[in-house]
């Protein structure tokens, strides 16, 4: 994928940027006291953090807490005045953008439910034309990289250069232990498409519970992400939204203290040469794997031809089941995780069926 963005480096707009940049604060603004108390604790620990709080909350069902509304902007302004922290909130409409700009909100973010809708994103982008504000774009709820890239492009095309992405995980019917499946490969692909685009990780919305945050945050650092958005509340137990995943400022400190920030560049020469050697072996093995796959697929095509000539259907479920069971047992004895091999075989099998379908259809066309 290609993604050309005109970005301003994080160090030029994030306060005294060091990795990880922190965007922390409650899921939602609830009261002046809740905002100030939380912000004062955060500022004492991290004076360079950006303070976040949602004011207009996109909820799946009505009659849950849909945000405190415009009054929250007054509380954000107070936070900025009393703590010196830069302030951030979520925008979903041009009206939100205008109100935030008037209130002096420093950073806006587009939420996962808004990134999915190009009309909404364009409306926000149009409201941002000619304005010097920073914008974070969360990934869309669905694992669609084009949609994420498209939202970043729309905002950037409106002239916003202080731009960054937030990886907050994806809705999936198989989330494993996570509230939202991380699908790290999508964030990696975005980074590969546009290396100068800063990417933050939101372990709160990926994990859904505090216990998973340290693991996800560490992984984000090891994926060379630039910062973290972590929902932080003075008393998560009574939070009006996302109570299950918020952490106290002191729990936040423990998470950040325990993070290991490893080097992104390989300066040690001995390590460099060892890595090169191992990467060379991997490259060779990858070629072998591809050659084997090509051979395997050629045989699938041949089987397709036999099936076609003898008028036999493509999918023989009993045979496929036997094959996958044998391969899974084999994989297990080699120390390969079952789920990984199952997924891999699913892909290989899908491609085999696609080829055999092609072979069959050629005959129909004759
Ligand atoms: C949030 O940050 O509180 C939020 C609503 O996030 P998301 O858009 O990632 O669901
Ligand atoms: Mn939230």
Short mmCIF file of C-alpha atoms and ligand atoms in Angstrom, two decimals:
data_model
loop_
_atom_site.label_atom_id
_atom_site.label_comp_id
_atom_site.label_asym_id
_atom_site.label_seq_id
_atom_site.Cartn_x
_atom_site.Cartn_y
_atom_site.Cartn_z
CA UNK A 1 0.00 0.00 0.00
CA UNK A 2 1.14 3.53 -0.76
CA UNK A 3 0.43 6.40 1.61
CA UNK A 4 2.00 9.80 1.06
CA UNK A 5 1.37 12.19 3.90
CA UNK A 6 2.90 15.55 4.58
CA UNK A 7 3.61 15.31 8.31
CA UNK A 8 5.30 17.44 10.96
CA UNK A 9 7.59 15.32 13.17
CA UNK A 10 6.25 14.62 16.64
CA UNK A 11 9.20 16.33 18.32
CA UNK A 12 8.06 19.62 16.76
CA UNK A 13 4.63 19.63 18.36
CA UNK A 14 4.33 17.07 21.15
CA UNK A 15 5.51 18.74 24.42
CA UNK A 16 9.18 17.78 25.04
CA UNK A 17 8.61 14.54 23.19
CA UNK A 18 10.36 11.44 24.46
CA UNK A 19 9.19 7.92 23.79
CA UNK A 20 6.55 6.96 24.78
CA UNK A 21 4.49 10.11 24.30
CA UNK A 22 1.53 9.89 26.69
CA UNK A 23 -2.10 10.83 26.09
CA UNK A 24 -3.82 10.08 29.37
CA UNK A 25 -6.98 11.04 31.18
CA UNK A 26 -10.49 9.69 31.68
CA UNK A 27 -12.60 8.02 29.03
CA UNK A 28 -15.22 10.72 29.68
CA UNK A 29 -15.38 14.11 31.34
CA UNK A 30 -17.84 13.60 34.22
CA UNK A 31 -17.49 16.55 36.58
CA UNK A 32 -15.19 19.49 37.20
CA UNK A 33 -13.77 17.79 40.30
CA UNK A 34 -13.17 14.47 38.52
CA UNK A 35 -11.35 16.27 35.68
CA UNK A 36 -9.21 18.49 37.90
CA UNK A 37 -8.33 15.85 40.45
CA UNK A 38 -7.32 13.37 37.74
CA UNK A 39 -5.40 16.01 35.78
CA UNK A 40 -3.50 17.31 38.82
CA UNK A 41 -2.30 13.77 39.67
CA UNK A 42 -1.30 13.19 36.04
CA UNK A 43 0.52 16.52 35.73
CA UNK A 44 2.51 15.77 38.89
CA UNK A 45 3.74 12.52 37.32
CA UNK A 46 3.91 13.48 33.64
CA UNK A 47 4.03 17.25 33.02
CA UNK A 48 4.55 16.62 29.29
CA UNK A 49 1.58 14.31 28.86
CA UNK A 50 -1.46 15.34 26.85
CA UNK A 51 -4.66 15.23 28.90
CA UNK A 52 -7.55 13.43 27.22
CA UNK A 53 -11.27 13.33 28.05
CA UNK A 54 -14.25 12.48 25.86
CA UNK A 55 -17.05 15.03 25.91
CA UNK A 56 -19.33 13.72 23.18
CA UNK A 57 -19.35 9.94 23.46
CA UNK A 58 -20.48 7.78 20.54
CA UNK A 59 -22.33 4.96 22.29
CA UNK A 60 -23.58 1.83 20.59
CA UNK A 61 -26.95 1.98 22.37
CA UNK A 62 -28.87 5.09 23.45
CA UNK A 63 -29.64 5.66 27.13
CA UNK A 64 -26.09 4.92 28.17
CA UNK A 65 -23.88 7.86 29.12
CA UNK A 66 -23.49 9.84 25.90
CA UNK A 67 -21.04 12.36 27.27
CA UNK A 68 -21.38 15.50 29.32
CA UNK A 69 -21.50 17.78 26.26
CA UNK A 70 -20.30 21.36 25.84
CA UNK A 71 -19.76 22.06 29.55
CA UNK A 72 -16.88 19.57 29.39
CA UNK A 73 -14.98 22.08 27.25
CA UNK A 74 -15.04 24.51 30.18
CA UNK A 75 -13.53 21.80 32.41
CA UNK A 76 -10.87 21.02 29.82
CA UNK A 77 -9.98 24.71 29.71
CA UNK A 78 -9.66 24.72 33.49
CA UNK A 79 -7.38 21.67 33.34
CA UNK A 80 -5.14 23.46 30.88
CA UNK A 81 -5.09 26.63 32.97
CA UNK A 82 -4.44 24.93 36.28
CA UNK A 83 -1.99 22.20 35.21
CA UNK A 84 -0.40 23.48 32.01
CA UNK A 85 -1.17 20.15 30.32
CA UNK A 86 -2.19 20.27 26.67
CA UNK A 87 -5.78 19.08 26.23
CA UNK A 88 -7.38 16.62 23.80
CA UNK A 89 -10.88 15.43 23.01
CA UNK A 90 -12.78 13.38 20.43
CA UNK A 91 -14.61 15.07 17.58
CA UNK A 92 -17.20 13.47 15.32
CA UNK A 93 -18.80 16.47 13.56
CA UNK A 94 -17.86 19.89 12.17
CA UNK A 95 -19.78 21.43 15.08
CA UNK A 96 -17.54 19.60 17.57
CA UNK A 97 -14.47 20.85 15.72
CA UNK A 98 -15.64 24.45 15.78
CA UNK A 99 -16.48 24.32 19.49
CA UNK A 100 -13.09 22.76 20.30
CA UNK A 101 -11.19 25.34 18.29
CA UNK A 102 -13.04 28.14 20.03
CA UNK A 103 -12.22 26.60 23.41
CA UNK A 104 -8.52 26.28 22.57
CA UNK A 105 -8.40 22.47 22.59
CA UNK A 106 -4.88 21.57 21.44
CA UNK A 107 -5.39 18.08 20.06
CA UNK A 108 -8.42 16.49 18.45
CA UNK A 109 -8.91 12.83 17.80
CA UNK A 110 -11.27 11.05 15.45
CA UNK A 111 -12.77 7.96 17.09
CA UNK A 112 -13.03 4.45 15.68
CA UNK A 113 -16.76 4.78 14.99
CA UNK A 114 -16.17 7.95 12.98
CA UNK A 115 -13.13 6.80 10.99
CA UNK A 116 -15.37 4.19 9.33
CA UNK A 117 -17.47 6.93 7.69
CA UNK A 118 -15.76 8.92 4.91
CA UNK A 119 -18.59 11.51 4.92
CA UNK A 120 -18.02 12.29 8.60
CA UNK A 121 -14.25 12.33 8.18
CA UNK A 122 -14.53 14.70 5.22
CA UNK A 123 -16.87 16.98 7.18
CA UNK A 124 -14.31 17.12 10.01
CA UNK A 125 -11.44 17.66 7.56
CA UNK A 126 -13.30 20.56 5.91
CA UNK A 127 -13.85 22.18 9.30
CA UNK A 128 -10.09 21.90 9.93
CA UNK A 129 -8.98 23.72 6.78
CA UNK A 130 -6.43 26.43 7.54
CA UNK A 131 -6.28 25.61 11.25
CA UNK A 132 -3.10 24.79 13.17
CA UNK A 133 -4.23 21.96 15.42
CA UNK A 134 -2.96 18.39 15.93
CA UNK A 135 -5.20 15.50 14.94
CA UNK A 136 -4.99 11.84 15.88
CA UNK A 137 -6.92 9.35 13.76
CA UNK A 138 -7.97 6.13 15.45
CA UNK A 139 -8.22 3.00 13.36
CA UNK A 140 -11.72 2.18 12.13
CA UNK A 141 -13.65 -0.46 14.08
CA UNK A 142 -13.29 -2.88 11.16
CA UNK A 143 -9.87 -4.19 10.13
CA UNK A 144 -9.81 -2.15 6.93
CA UNK A 145 -6.44 -0.51 6.39
CA UNK A 146 -7.63 1.52 3.38
CA UNK A 147 -10.32 3.17 5.49
CA UNK A 148 -7.73 4.15 8.12
CA UNK A 149 -5.33 5.45 5.48
CA UNK A 150 -8.18 7.28 3.72
CA UNK A 151 -9.15 9.14 6.90
CA UNK A 152 -5.52 10.17 7.46
CA UNK A 153 -5.35 11.39 3.85
CA UNK A 154 -8.57 13.41 4.13
CA UNK A 155 -7.31 15.20 7.26
CA UNK A 156 -3.86 15.72 5.77
CA UNK A 157 -5.30 17.00 2.47
CA UNK A 158 -7.12 19.67 4.48
CA UNK A 159 -3.68 20.99 5.45
CA UNK A 160 -3.29 19.35 8.87
CA UNK A 161 0.36 18.30 9.17
CA UNK A 162 0.45 17.61 12.90
CA UNK A 163 -1.10 14.25 12.35
CA UNK A 164 -0.74 10.83 13.94
CA UNK A 165 -2.54 7.50 14.02
CA UNK A 166 -3.89 5.63 17.02
CA UNK A 167 -4.05 1.85 16.98
CA UNK A 168 -6.99 0.85 19.24
CA UNK A 169 -7.72 -2.64 17.94
CA UNK A 170 -10.51 -4.02 15.74
CA UNK A 171 -13.91 -5.57 16.19
CA UNK A 172 -13.77 -9.26 15.46
CA UNK A 173 -15.87 -12.28 16.31
CA UNK A 174 -12.77 -13.93 17.70
CA UNK A 175 -11.12 -11.36 19.95
CA UNK A 176 -9.25 -13.88 22.10
CA UNK A 177 -8.56 -12.30 25.48
CA UNK A 178 -8.90 -8.77 24.06
CA UNK A 179 -11.85 -6.38 23.95
CA UNK A 180 -10.70 -5.43 20.46
CA UNK A 181 -8.43 -7.68 18.49
CA UNK A 182 -5.03 -5.96 18.10
CA UNK A 183 -4.23 -7.29 14.61
CA UNK A 184 -0.75 -5.79 14.91
CA UNK A 185 -0.11 -6.55 11.25
CA UNK A 186 -2.39 -3.68 10.19
CA UNK A 187 -0.48 -1.14 12.28
CA UNK A 188 2.78 -2.55 10.93
CA UNK A 189 1.50 -2.24 7.36
CA UNK A 190 0.48 1.37 7.99
CA UNK A 191 3.94 2.10 9.38
CA UNK A 192 5.57 0.45 6.38
CA UNK A 193 3.39 2.52 4.02
CA UNK A 194 4.26 5.79 5.74
CA UNK A 195 7.28 5.49 8.09
CA UNK A 196 7.17 9.18 9.08
CA UNK A 197 3.61 8.95 10.41
CA UNK A 198 3.67 8.70 14.24
CA UNK A 199 1.58 5.82 15.60
CA UNK A 200 0.29 5.66 19.15
CA UNK A 201 -1.22 2.56 20.71
CA UNK A 202 -4.36 2.59 22.88
CA UNK A 203 -3.94 -0.48 25.12
CA UNK A 204 -7.06 0.47 27.12
CA UNK A 205 -9.46 -0.12 24.23
CA UNK A 206 -7.51 -3.11 22.92
CA UNK A 207 -7.31 -4.84 26.29
CA UNK A 208 -10.59 -3.81 27.88
CA UNK A 209 -9.16 -4.62 31.33
CA UNK A 210 -6.22 -3.10 33.24
CA UNK A 211 -4.41 -6.45 33.56
CA UNK A 212 -3.75 -6.60 29.81
CA UNK A 213 -2.43 -3.03 29.51
CA UNK A 214 1.23 -3.69 30.49
CA UNK A 215 1.55 -6.51 27.96
CA UNK A 216 -0.04 -4.53 25.12
CA UNK A 217 1.89 -1.35 25.94
CA UNK A 218 5.19 -3.26 25.97
CA UNK A 219 4.37 -4.91 22.67
CA UNK A 220 3.56 -1.49 21.18
CA UNK A 221 6.96 -0.22 22.28
CA UNK A 222 8.64 -3.26 20.76
CA UNK A 223 6.74 -2.59 17.51
CA UNK A 224 8.42 0.85 17.57
CA UNK A 225 5.22 2.77 18.19
CA UNK A 226 5.70 6.35 19.33
CA UNK A 227 3.34 6.70 22.24
CA UNK A 228 0.42 5.42 24.28
CA UNK A 229 -3.14 6.55 24.96
CA UNK A 230 -4.19 5.10 28.31
CA UNK A 231 -7.52 5.87 29.98
CA UNK A 232 -6.80 7.18 33.46
CA UNK A 233 -9.43 8.08 36.06
CA UNK A 234 -9.15 9.14 39.71
CA UNK A 235 -11.59 6.37 40.63
CA UNK A 236 -12.24 3.91 37.78
CA UNK A 237 -14.82 1.96 39.83
CA UNK A 238 -17.35 4.79 39.56
CA UNK A 239 -16.49 5.89 35.99
CA UNK A 240 -19.54 6.60 33.82
CA UNK A 241 -17.99 4.92 30.76
CA UNK A 242 -15.38 2.21 30.25
CA UNK A 243 -15.14 1.63 34.02
CA UNK A 244 -13.70 -1.84 33.48
CA UNK A 245 -10.58 -0.67 31.66
CA UNK A 246 -9.51 2.60 33.29
CA UNK A 247 -6.56 2.82 35.66
CA UNK A 248 -5.71 5.26 38.45
CA UNK A 249 -2.81 7.69 37.98
CA UNK A 250 -0.67 5.60 40.34
CA UNK A 251 -1.44 2.40 38.39
CA UNK A 252 -0.51 4.32 35.24
CA UNK A 253 2.84 5.17 36.81
CA UNK A 254 3.49 1.53 37.58
CA UNK A 255 2.71 0.56 33.97
CA UNK A 256 5.00 3.23 32.54
CA UNK A 257 7.80 2.53 35.08
CA UNK A 258 7.85 -1.13 34.06
CA UNK A 259 8.02 -0.50 30.33
CA UNK A 260 11.25 -1.37 28.63
CA UNK A 261 12.10 1.07 25.87
CA UNK A 262 14.44 -0.89 23.63
CA UNK A 263 16.61 0.65 20.98
CA UNK A 264 15.17 1.01 17.47
CA UNK A 265 18.55 0.99 15.79
CA UNK A 266 21.11 -1.80 15.97
CA UNK A 267 24.38 -0.08 16.85
CA UNK A 268 26.31 -2.93 18.44
CA UNK A 269 28.42 -4.41 15.61
CA UNK A 270 28.52 -7.94 16.95
CA UNK A 271 24.75 -7.99 17.35
CA UNK A 272 24.39 -6.44 13.91
CA UNK A 273 26.44 -9.20 12.27
CA UNK A 274 24.60 -11.95 14.19
CA UNK A 275 21.24 -10.51 13.09
CA UNK A 276 22.41 -10.28 9.50
CA UNK A 277 23.50 -13.91 9.58
CA UNK A 278 20.16 -15.07 10.98
CA UNK A 279 18.18 -12.86 8.60
CA UNK A 280 20.10 -14.37 5.70
CA UNK A 281 19.06 -17.86 6.83
CA UNK A 282 15.45 -16.70 7.15
CA UNK A 283 15.53 -15.23 3.66
CA UNK A 284 16.74 -18.55 2.28
CA UNK A 285 14.08 -20.46 4.24
CA UNK A 286 11.40 -18.06 2.97
CA UNK A 287 12.45 -18.81 -0.60
CA UNK A 288 12.27 -22.55 0.17
CA UNK A 289 8.80 -22.07 1.65
CA UNK A 290 7.62 -20.23 -1.47
CA UNK A 291 9.06 -22.89 -3.76
CA UNK A 292 7.32 -25.60 -1.76
CA UNK A 293 4.05 -23.68 -1.86
CA UNK A 294 4.33 -23.23 -5.63
CA UNK A 295 4.92 -26.99 -6.02
CA UNK A 296 2.00 -27.77 -3.73
CA UNK A 297 -0.32 -25.45 -5.68
CA UNK A 298 0.75 -26.96 -9.02
CA UNK A 299 -0.31 -30.36 -7.69
CA UNK A 300 -3.63 -28.92 -6.49
CA UNK A 301 -4.24 -27.68 -10.02
CA UNK A 302 -3.44 -31.16 -11.35
CA UNK A 303 -5.89 -32.72 -8.90
CA UNK A 304 -8.46 -30.18 -10.11
CA UNK A 305 -7.96 -31.40 -13.65
CA UNK A 306 -8.53 -35.03 -12.60
CA UNK A 307 -11.66 -34.03 -10.69
CA UNK A 308 -12.96 -32.09 -13.69
CA UNK A 309 -12.27 -34.91 -16.16
CA UNK A 310 -14.00 -37.42 -13.89
CA UNK A 311 -16.88 -35.10 -12.95
CA UNK A 312 -16.13 -35.05 -9.24
CA UNK A 313 -16.90 -32.09 -6.93
CA UNK A 314 -14.04 -29.94 -5.63
CA UNK A 315 -14.47 -30.09 -1.86
CA UNK A 316 -14.20 -33.48 -0.24
CA UNK A 317 -14.81 -32.57 3.38
CA UNK A 318 -13.82 -35.93 4.91
CA UNK A 319 -10.51 -35.85 3.11
CA UNK A 320 -9.82 -32.23 4.11
CA UNK A 321 -10.64 -33.00 7.76
CA UNK A 322 -8.24 -35.96 7.80
CA UNK A 323 -5.50 -33.89 6.20
CA UNK A 324 -5.83 -30.97 8.61
CA UNK A 325 -5.96 -33.27 11.65
CA UNK A 326 -2.77 -35.04 10.58
CA UNK A 327 -1.04 -31.71 9.91
CA UNK A 328 -2.11 -30.27 13.27
CA UNK A 329 -0.78 -33.32 15.12
CA UNK A 330 2.41 -33.02 13.13
CA UNK A 331 2.71 -29.32 13.89
CA UNK A 332 2.18 -29.91 17.59
CA UNK A 333 5.00 -32.41 17.71
CA UNK A 334 7.22 -29.75 16.11
CA UNK A 335 6.29 -27.18 18.75
CA UNK A 336 4.17 -25.06 16.40
CA UNK A 337 1.00 -23.56 17.92
CA UNK A 338 -2.20 -25.25 16.66
CA UNK A 339 -4.08 -21.98 16.04
CA UNK A 340 -1.26 -20.64 13.88
CA UNK A 341 -1.08 -23.76 11.72
CA UNK A 342 -4.88 -23.94 11.47
CA UNK A 343 -4.97 -20.37 10.11
CA UNK A 344 -2.13 -21.05 7.72
CA UNK A 345 -3.77 -24.20 6.37
CA UNK A 346 -7.05 -22.37 5.95
CA UNK A 347 -5.29 -19.89 3.64
CA UNK A 348 -3.55 -22.65 1.69
CA UNK A 349 -6.77 -24.61 1.36
CA UNK A 350 -8.72 -21.53 0.19
CA UNK A 351 -6.13 -20.96 -2.53
CA UNK A 352 -6.27 -24.65 -3.59
CA UNK A 353 -10.05 -24.46 -3.90
CA UNK A 354 -9.80 -21.20 -5.85
CA UNK A 355 -7.41 -22.84 -8.32
CA UNK A 356 -9.53 -25.94 -8.71
CA UNK A 357 -12.62 -23.75 -9.24
CA UNK A 358 -10.72 -21.98 -12.03
CA UNK A 359 -9.88 -25.33 -13.63
CA UNK A 360 -13.54 -26.44 -13.49
CA UNK A 361 -14.83 -23.15 -14.90
CA UNK A 362 -12.52 -23.33 -17.88
CA UNK A 363 -14.38 -26.46 -18.97
CA UNK A 364 -17.76 -24.75 -18.59
CA UNK A 365 -16.57 -21.91 -20.82
CA UNK A 366 -15.55 -24.29 -23.61
C1 LIG B 1 -12.38 6.65 23.57
O1 LIG B 1 -11.19 6.93 23.32
O2 LIG B 1 -12.92 6.80 24.66
C2 LIG B 1 -13.15 5.99 22.50
C3 LIG B 1 -14.46 6.11 22.40
O3 LIG B 1 -12.38 5.26 21.74
P1 LIG B 1 -12.65 4.43 20.38
O4 LIG B 1 -13.04 5.43 19.36
O5 LIG B 1 -11.30 3.84 20.16
O6 LIG B 1 -13.68 3.40 20.69
MN1 LIG B 2 -13.26 4.86 26.32
#
